[in-house]
Short mmCIF file of C-alpha atoms and ligand atoms in Angstrom, two decimals:
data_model
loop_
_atom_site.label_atom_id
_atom_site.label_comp_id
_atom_site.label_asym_id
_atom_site.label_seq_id
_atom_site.Cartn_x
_atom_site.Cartn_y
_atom_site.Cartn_z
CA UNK H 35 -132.41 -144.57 -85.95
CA UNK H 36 -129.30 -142.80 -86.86
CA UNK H 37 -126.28 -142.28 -84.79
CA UNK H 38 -128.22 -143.53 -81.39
CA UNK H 39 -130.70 -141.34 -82.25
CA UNK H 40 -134.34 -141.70 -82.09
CA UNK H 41 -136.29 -139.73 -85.02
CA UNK H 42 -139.82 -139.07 -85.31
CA UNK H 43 -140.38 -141.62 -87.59
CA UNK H 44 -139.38 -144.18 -85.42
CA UNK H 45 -142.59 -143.20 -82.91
CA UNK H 46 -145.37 -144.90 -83.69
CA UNK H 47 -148.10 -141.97 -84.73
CA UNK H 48 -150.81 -143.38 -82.26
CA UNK H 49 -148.38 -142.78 -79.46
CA UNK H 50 -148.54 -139.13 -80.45
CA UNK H 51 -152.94 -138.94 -80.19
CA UNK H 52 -153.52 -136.45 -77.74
CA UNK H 53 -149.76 -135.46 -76.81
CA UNK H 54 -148.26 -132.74 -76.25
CA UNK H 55 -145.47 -132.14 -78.39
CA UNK H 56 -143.10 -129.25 -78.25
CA UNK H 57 -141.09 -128.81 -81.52
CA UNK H 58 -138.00 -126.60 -81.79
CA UNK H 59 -137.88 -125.20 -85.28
CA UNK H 60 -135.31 -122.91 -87.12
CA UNK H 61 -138.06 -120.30 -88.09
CA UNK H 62 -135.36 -117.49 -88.28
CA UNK H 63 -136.44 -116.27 -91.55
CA UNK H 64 -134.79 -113.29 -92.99
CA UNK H 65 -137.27 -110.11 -92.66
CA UNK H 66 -137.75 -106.72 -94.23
CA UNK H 67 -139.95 -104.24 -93.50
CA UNK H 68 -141.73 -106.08 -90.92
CA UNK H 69 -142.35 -108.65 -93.43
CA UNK H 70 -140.88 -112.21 -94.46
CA UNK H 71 -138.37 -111.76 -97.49
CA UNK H 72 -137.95 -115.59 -97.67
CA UNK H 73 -140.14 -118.03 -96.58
CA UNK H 74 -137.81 -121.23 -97.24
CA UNK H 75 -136.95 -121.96 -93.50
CA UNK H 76 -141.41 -121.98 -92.80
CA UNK H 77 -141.93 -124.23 -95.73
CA UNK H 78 -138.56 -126.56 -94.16
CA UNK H 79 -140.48 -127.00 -91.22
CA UNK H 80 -144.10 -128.03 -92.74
CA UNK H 81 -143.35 -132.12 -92.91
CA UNK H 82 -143.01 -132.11 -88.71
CA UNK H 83 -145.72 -130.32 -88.43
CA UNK H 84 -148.27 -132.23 -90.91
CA UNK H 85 -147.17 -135.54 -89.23
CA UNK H 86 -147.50 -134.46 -86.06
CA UNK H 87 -151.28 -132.65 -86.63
CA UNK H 88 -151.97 -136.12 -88.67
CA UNK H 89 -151.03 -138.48 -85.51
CA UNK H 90 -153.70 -136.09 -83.50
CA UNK H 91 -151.00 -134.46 -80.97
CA UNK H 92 -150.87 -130.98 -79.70
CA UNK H 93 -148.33 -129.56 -81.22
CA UNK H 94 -146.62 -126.45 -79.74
CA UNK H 95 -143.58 -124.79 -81.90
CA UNK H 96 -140.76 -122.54 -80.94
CA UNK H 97 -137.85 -120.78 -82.38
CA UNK H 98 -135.63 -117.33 -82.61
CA UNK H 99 -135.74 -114.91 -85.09
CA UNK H 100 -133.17 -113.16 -85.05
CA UNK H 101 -131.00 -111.45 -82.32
CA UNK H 102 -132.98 -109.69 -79.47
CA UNK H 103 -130.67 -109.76 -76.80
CA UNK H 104 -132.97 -111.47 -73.80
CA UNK H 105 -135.18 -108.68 -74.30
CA UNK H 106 -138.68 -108.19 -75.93
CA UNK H 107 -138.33 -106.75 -79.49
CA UNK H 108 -141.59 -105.47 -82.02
CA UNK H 109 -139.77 -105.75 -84.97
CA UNK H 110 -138.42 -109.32 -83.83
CA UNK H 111 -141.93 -111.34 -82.75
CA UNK H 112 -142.90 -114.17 -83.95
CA UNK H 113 -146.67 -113.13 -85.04
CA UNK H 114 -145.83 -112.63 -88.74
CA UNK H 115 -143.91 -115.94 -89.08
CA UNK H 116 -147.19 -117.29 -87.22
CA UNK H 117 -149.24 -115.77 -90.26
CA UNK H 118 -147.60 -116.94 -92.96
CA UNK H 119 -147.14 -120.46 -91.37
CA UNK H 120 -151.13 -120.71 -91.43
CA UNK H 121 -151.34 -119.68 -94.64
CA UNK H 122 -148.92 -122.79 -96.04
CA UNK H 123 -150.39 -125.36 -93.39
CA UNK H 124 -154.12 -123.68 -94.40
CA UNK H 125 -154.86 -124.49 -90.86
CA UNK H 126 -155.63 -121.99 -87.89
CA UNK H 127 -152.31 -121.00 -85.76
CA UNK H 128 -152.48 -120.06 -82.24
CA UNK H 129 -150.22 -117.47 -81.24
CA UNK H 130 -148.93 -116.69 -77.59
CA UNK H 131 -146.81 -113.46 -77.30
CA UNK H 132 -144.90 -114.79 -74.56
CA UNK H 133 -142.61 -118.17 -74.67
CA UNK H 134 -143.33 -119.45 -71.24
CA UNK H 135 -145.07 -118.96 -67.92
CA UNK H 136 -148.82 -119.99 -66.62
CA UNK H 137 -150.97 -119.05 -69.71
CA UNK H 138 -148.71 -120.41 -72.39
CA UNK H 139 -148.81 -123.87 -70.30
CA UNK H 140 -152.78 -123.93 -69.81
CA UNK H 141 -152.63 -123.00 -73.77
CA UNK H 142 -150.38 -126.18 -74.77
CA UNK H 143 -153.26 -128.33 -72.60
CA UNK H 144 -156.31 -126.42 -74.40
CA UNK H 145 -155.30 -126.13 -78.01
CA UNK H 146 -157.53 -129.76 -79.82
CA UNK H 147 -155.99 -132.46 -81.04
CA UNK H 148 -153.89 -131.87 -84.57
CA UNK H 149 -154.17 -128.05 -83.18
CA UNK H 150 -151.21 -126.03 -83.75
CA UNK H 151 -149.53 -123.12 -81.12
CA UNK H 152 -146.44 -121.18 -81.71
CA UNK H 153 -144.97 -119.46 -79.23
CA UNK H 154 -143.30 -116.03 -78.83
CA UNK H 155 -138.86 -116.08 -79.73
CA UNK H 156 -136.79 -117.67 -77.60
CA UNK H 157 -134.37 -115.06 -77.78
CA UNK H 158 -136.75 -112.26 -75.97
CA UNK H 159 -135.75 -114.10 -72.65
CA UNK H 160 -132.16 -114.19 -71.75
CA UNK H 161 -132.53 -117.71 -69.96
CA UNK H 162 -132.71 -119.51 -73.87
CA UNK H 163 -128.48 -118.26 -74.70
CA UNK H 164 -126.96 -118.32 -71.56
CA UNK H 165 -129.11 -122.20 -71.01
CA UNK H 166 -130.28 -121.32 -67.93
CA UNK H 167 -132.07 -124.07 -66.11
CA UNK H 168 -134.98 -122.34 -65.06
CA UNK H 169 -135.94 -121.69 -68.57
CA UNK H 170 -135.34 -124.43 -69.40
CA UNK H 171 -137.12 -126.05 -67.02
CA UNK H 172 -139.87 -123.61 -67.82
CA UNK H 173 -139.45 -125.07 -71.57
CA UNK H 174 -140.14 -128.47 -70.46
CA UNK H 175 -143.03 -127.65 -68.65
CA UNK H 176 -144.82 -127.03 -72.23
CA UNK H 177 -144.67 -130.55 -73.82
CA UNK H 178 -144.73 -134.01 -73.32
CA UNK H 179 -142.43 -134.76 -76.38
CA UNK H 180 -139.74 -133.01 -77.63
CA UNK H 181 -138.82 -133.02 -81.43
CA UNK H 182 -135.44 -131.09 -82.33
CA UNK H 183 -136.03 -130.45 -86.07
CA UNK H 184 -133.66 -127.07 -86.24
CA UNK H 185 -130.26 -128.42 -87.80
CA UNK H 186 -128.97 -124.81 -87.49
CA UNK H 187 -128.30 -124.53 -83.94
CA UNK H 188 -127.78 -128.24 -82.96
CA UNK H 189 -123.87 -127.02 -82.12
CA UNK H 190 -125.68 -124.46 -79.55
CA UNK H 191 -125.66 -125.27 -75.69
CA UNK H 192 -129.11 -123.38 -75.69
CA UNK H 193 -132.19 -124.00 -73.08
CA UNK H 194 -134.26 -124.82 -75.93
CA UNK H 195 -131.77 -127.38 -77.52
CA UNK H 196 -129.72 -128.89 -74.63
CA UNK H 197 -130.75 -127.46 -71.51
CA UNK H 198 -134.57 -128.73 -71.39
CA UNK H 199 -134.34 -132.18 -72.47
CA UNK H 200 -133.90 -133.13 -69.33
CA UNK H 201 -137.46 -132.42 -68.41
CA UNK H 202 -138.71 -135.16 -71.13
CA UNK H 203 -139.24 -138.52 -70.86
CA UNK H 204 -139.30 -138.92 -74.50
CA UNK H 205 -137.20 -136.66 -77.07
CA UNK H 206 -136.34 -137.50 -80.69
CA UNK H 207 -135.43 -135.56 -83.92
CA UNK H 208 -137.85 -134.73 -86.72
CA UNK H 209 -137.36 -135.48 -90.61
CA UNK H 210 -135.04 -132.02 -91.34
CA UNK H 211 -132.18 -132.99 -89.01
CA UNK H 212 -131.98 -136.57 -89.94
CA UNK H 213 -131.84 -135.58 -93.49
CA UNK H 214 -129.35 -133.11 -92.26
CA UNK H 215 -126.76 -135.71 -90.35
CA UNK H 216 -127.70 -138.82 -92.84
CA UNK H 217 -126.07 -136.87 -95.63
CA UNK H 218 -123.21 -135.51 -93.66
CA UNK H 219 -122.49 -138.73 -92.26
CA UNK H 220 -121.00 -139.89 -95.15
CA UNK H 221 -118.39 -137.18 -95.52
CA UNK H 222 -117.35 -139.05 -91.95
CA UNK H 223 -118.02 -142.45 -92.40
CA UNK H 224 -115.39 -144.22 -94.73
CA UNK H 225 -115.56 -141.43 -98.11
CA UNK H 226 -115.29 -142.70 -101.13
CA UNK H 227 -111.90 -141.52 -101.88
CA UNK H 228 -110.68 -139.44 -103.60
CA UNK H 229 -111.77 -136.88 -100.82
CA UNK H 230 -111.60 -133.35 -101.82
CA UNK H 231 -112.43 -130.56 -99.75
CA UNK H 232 -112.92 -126.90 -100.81
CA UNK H 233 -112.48 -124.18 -98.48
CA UNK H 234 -112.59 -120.44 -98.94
CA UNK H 235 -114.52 -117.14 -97.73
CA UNK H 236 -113.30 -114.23 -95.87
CA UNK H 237 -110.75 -115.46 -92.48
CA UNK H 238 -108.48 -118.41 -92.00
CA UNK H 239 -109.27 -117.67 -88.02
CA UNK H 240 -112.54 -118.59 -88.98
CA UNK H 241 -111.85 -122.08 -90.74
CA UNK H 242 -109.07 -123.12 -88.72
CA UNK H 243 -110.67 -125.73 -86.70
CA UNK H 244 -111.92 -127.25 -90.37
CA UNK H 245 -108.93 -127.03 -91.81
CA UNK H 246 -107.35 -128.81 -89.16
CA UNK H 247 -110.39 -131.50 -89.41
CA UNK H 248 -110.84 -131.66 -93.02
CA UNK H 249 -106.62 -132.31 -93.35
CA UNK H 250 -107.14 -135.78 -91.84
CA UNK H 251 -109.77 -136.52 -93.86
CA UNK H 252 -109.20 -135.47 -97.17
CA UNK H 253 -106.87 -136.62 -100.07
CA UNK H 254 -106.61 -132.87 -101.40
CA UNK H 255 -107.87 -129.57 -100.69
CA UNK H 256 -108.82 -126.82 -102.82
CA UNK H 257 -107.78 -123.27 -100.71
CA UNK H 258 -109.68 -120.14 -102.81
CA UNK H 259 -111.24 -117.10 -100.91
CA UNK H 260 -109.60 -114.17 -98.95
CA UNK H 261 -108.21 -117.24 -97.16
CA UNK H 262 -105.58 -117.93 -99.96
CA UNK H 263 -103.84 -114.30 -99.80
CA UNK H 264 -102.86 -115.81 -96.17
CA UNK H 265 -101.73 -118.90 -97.37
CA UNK H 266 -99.85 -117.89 -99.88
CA UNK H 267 -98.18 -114.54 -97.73
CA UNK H 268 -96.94 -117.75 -95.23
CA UNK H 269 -95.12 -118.96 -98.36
CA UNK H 270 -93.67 -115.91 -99.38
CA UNK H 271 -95.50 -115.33 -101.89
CA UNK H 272 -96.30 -111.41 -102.85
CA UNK H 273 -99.90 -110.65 -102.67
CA UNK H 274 -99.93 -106.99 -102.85
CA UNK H 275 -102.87 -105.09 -100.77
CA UNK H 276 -104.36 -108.60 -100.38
CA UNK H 277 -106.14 -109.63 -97.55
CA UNK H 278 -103.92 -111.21 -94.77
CA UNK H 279 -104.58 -111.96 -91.43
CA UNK H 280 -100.45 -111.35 -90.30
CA UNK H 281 -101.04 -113.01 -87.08
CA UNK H 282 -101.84 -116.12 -88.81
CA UNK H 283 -99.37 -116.32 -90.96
CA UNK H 284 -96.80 -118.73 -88.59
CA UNK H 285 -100.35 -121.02 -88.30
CA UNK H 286 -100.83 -120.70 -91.58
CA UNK H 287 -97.46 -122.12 -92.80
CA UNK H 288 -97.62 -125.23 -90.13
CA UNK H 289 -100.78 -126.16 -91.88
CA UNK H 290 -99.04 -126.56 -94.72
CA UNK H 291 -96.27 -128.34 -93.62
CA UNK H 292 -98.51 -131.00 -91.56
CA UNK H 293 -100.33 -131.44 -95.20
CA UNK H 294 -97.29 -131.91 -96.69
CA UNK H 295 -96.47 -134.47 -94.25
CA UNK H 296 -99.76 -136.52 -94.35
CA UNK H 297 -99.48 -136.36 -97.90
CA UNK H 298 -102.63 -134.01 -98.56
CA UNK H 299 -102.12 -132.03 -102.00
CA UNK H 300 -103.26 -128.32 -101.04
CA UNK H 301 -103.77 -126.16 -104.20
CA UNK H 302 -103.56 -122.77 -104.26
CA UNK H 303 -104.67 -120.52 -106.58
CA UNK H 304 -101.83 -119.43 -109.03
CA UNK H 305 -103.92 -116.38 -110.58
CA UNK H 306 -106.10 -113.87 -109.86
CA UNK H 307 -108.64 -111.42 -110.62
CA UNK H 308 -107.37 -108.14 -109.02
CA UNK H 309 -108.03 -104.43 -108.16
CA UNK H 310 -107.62 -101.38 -106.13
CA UNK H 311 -111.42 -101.47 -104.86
CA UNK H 312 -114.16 -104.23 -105.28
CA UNK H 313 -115.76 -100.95 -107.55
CA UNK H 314 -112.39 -100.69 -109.05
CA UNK H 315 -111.19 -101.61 -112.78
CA UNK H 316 -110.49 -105.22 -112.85
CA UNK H 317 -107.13 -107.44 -114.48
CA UNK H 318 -106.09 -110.76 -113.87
CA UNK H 319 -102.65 -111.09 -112.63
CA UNK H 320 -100.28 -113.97 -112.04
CA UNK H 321 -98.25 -111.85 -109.05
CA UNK H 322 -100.49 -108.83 -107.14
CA UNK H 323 -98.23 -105.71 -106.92
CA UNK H 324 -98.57 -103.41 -104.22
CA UNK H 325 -101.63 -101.52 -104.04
CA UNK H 326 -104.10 -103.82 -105.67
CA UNK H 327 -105.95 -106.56 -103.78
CA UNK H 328 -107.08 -110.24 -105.05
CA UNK H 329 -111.03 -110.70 -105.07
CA UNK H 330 -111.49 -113.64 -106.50
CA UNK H 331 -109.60 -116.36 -107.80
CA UNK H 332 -108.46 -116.63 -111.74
CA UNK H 333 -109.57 -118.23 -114.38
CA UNK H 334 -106.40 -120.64 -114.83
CA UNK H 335 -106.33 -121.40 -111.54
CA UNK H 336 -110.48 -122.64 -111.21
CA UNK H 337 -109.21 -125.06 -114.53
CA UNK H 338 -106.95 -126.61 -112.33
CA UNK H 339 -109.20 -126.65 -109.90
CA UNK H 340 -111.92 -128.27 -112.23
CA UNK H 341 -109.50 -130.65 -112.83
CA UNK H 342 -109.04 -132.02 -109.41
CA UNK H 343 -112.92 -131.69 -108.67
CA UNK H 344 -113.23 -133.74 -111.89
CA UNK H 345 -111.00 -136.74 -110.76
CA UNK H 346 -112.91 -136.48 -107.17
CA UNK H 347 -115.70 -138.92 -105.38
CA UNK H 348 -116.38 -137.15 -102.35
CA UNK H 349 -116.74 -133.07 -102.43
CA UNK H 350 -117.13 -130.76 -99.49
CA UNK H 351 -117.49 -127.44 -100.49
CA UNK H 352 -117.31 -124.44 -97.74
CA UNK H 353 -116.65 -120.61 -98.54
CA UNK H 354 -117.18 -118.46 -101.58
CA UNK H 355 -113.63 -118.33 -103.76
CA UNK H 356 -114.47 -114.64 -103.95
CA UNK H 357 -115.96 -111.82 -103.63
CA UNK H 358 -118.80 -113.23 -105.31
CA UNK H 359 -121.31 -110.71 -104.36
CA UNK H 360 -119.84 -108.43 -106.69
CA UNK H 361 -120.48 -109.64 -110.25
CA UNK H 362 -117.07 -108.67 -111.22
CA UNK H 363 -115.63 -111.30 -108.56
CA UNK H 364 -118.18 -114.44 -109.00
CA UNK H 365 -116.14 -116.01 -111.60
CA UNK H 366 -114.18 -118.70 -109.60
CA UNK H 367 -117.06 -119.15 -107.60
CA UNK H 368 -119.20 -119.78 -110.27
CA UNK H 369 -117.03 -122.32 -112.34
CA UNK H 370 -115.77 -124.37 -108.59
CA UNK H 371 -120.34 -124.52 -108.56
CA UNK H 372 -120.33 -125.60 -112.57
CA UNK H 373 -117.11 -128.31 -111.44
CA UNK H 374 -119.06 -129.56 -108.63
CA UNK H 375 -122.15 -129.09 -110.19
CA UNK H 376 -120.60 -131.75 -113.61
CA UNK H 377 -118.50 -134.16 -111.09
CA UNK H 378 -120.07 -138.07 -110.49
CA UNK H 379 -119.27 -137.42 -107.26
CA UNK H 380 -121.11 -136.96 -103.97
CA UNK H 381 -121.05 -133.07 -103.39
CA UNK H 382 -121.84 -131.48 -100.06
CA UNK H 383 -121.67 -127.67 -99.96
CA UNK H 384 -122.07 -125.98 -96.56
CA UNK H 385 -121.74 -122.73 -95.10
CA UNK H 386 -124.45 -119.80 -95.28
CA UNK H 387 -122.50 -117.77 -97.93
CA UNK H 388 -121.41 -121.13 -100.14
CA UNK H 389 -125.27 -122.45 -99.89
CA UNK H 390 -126.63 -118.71 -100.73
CA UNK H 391 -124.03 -118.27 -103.86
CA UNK H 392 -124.74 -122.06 -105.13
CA UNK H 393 -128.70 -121.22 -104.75
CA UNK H 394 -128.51 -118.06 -106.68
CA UNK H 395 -126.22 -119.43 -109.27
CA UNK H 396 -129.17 -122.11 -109.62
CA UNK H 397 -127.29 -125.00 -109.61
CA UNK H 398 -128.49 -126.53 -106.26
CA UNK H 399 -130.37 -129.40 -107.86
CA UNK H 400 -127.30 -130.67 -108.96
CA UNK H 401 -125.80 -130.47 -105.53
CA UNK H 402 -126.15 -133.89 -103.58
CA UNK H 403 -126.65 -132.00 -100.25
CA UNK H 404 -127.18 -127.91 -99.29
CA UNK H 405 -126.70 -128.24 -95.82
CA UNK H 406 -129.11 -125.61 -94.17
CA UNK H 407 -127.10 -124.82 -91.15
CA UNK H 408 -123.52 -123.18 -91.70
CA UNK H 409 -122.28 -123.09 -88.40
CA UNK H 410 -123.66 -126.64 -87.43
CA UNK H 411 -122.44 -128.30 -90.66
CA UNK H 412 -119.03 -127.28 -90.42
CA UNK H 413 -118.65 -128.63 -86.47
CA UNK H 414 -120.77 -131.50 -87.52
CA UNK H 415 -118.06 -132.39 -90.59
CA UNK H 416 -115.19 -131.77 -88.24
CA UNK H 417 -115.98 -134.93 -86.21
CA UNK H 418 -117.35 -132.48 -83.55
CA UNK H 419 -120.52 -134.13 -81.23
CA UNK H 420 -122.89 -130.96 -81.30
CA UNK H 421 -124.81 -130.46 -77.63
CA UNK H 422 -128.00 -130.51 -79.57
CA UNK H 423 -127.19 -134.22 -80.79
CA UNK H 424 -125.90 -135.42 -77.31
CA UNK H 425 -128.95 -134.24 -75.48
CA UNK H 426 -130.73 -136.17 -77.77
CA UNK H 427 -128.92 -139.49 -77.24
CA UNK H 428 -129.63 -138.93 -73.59
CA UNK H 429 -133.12 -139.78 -74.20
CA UNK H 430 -131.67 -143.25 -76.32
CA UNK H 431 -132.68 -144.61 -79.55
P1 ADP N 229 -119.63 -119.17 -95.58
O1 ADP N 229 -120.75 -118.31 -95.03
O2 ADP N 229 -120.06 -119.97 -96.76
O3 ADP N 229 -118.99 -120.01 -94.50
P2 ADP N 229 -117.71 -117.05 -95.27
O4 ADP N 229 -118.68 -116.28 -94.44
O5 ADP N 229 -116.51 -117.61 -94.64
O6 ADP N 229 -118.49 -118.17 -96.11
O7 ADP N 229 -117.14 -116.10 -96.42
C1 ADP N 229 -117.96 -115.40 -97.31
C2 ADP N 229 -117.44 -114.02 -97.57
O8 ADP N 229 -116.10 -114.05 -98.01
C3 ADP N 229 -118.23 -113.36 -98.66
O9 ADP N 229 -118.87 -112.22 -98.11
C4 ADP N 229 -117.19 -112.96 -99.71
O10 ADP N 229 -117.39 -111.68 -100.26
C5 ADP N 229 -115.91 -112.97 -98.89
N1 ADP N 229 -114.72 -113.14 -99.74
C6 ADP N 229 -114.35 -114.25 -100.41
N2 ADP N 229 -113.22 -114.02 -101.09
C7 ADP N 229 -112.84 -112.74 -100.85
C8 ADP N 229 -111.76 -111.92 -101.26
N3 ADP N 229 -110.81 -112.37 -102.07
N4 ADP N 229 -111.70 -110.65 -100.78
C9 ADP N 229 -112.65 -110.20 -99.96
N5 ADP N 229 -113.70 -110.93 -99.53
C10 ADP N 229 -113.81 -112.17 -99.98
MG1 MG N 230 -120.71 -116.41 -93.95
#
């Protein structure tokens, strides 16, 4: 039990002999060519499925892959994810190239016991999005236990996450998303302080609602990213050719202010590694004249920066300080992931960019916590209930 939440391992496995148990699953594995360039996501999702094939049930899986629009794409079924799913289980998969409807239903009741049946994506039928109760009643129609093991769309009002629980006597989440909100839980529940939190990546319209969050929370915060040009615009500061977002700017300087206020120390970087073009020659200047723009943060600044991550207990990391897909710009990005990385602290980094550059950096194992699911993470650290959680708690603990 976590949050008045019932998980899977709280069932006891003879209750599952025989069931029918439909699992949502983040299977939304990046493809190319038809095929699957990363199989990370299938290989997230094998513990659910073992348990649930060990306790004997019937155990039906479905998830999106990408973004179809409600209608039917080739490129975008499920089959291949099917295939390689087999071949890590090394059990037969049963496929259904639709999602819902008659046949899938007589399948759910005719695969054996410990037998295995994915479905066709969500996403082909427009009903899943828009959480239309039809679908979703035509979701609930396929199990008699539902196990919500995709962390990454928890904050979406989706049939398949909120709209069909409804339909089930019996719902609970599997071993990914309690992972998932044990280890964010502590960034909410009582910190060890000092609290630091690290924000950067591309728009401040994007991280507003965290930064608004993450101010009452944290003891300091750490501002890096495109994010910072906006920042430091709001406090007259030059920035040349830097990215701003102008109609943030007035925003942008009440943040400040309130931080100021509640007695949050925001740092900023003071240098930075600059250019015309991210192809560009590169310097690193204190002030950015006109005509060049700052992609990535500079060296003196990430050593003050180190410093604070150094003296921290609690990190949560969100949004690359630069461009760091560029080689030229992965500096800051790099040494914040060696700070974190060295600090006796516990370190959360979340955020699909901030996971992916702390992956291929290879310092995950030093991380405490990767969260998988950027979008869920960040309304999940915010204080914010995601649908996918209260639907859950509908069904008790
Ligand atoms: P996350 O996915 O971790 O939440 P974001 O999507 O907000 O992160 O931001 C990541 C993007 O921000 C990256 O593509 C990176 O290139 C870009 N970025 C970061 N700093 C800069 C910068 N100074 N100029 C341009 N782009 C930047
Ligand atoms: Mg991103």
């Amino acid at each position: 039990m976590i949050r008045g939440l019932r998980e899977l391992s709280d069932l006891d496995p003879a209750s599952l002999d025989g069931q029918r148990v439909l699992v949502r699953l983040d299977l939304n594995a990046p493809l190319s060519h038809g095929q699957i360039a990363d199989d990370t996501r299938l290989r997230a999702a094998l513990p659910v499925i073992r348990t649930l094939q060990d306790a004997g049930a019937r155990t039906i899986l479905c998830s999106h892959l990408g973004r179809p629009k409600g209608r039917r794409v080739q490129g975008l079924s499920l089959m291949p994810v099917g295939v390689r799913l087999a071949e890590l289980l090394q059990t037969e998969l049963h496929f259904h190239d639709d999602t819902v409807g008659d046949d899938v239903e007589y399948l759910t009741r005719e695969i054996p016991k410990g037998g295995v049946l994915l479905i066709e994506n969500l996403r082909f039928h427009p009903g899943e999005k828009a959480n239309d109760p039809g679908f979703a009643a035509q979701l609930g129609k396929l199990g008699d236990i539902y196990v919500n093991d995709a962390f990454g769309v928890l904050h979406r009002s989706h049939a398949s996450v909120a709209g069909l629980i409804q339909h089930f006597d019996l719902a609970c989440c599997g071993p990914l998303v309690a992972r998932e909100i044990r280890a964010l839980d502590r960034l909410l529940d009582g910190p060890e302080r000092p609290y630091v939190g690290i924000l950067g990546g591309a728009k401040v319209s994007d991280k507003i609602a965290v930064l608004e969050s993450l101010m009452n929370r944290v003891d300091s915060l750490l501002i890096g990213g495109a994010m910072a040009y906006t920042f430091l615009r709001a406090q007259g500061i030059e920035v040349g050719d830097s990215l701003v977002e102008e109609d943030r700017l007035l925003l942008a300087q009440r943040l400040l202010e309130r931080c100021s206020a509640k007695g949050v120390n925001v740092f900023l970087p003071t240098d930075h590694v600059v250019s015309d073009s991210p192809q560009g020659d590169v310097q690193v200047l204190k002030e950015i004249p006109a005509g060049l723009k700052g992609f990535d943060v500079g060296p003196g600044s990430v050593g003050r920066f180190s410093d604070v991550i150094a003296r921290s207990s609690t990190i949560f990391w969100n949004g690359p300080m630069g461009m760091f897909e560029v080689e030229a710009f992965a500096g800051a990005t790099r040494g914040v992931a060696e700070a974190v990385a060295a600090a006796e602290a516990y370190t959360v980094v979340g955020g699909g960019d901030s996971a992916a550059a702390v992956n291929q950096l290879g310092m995950a194992e030093k991380i405490s916590h990767i969260s998988t699911g950027g979008g869920a993470a960040l309304e999940f650290v915010q204080g914010t209930d995601l649908p996918g959680l209260a639907a859950l708690r509908t069904k008790g603990g």
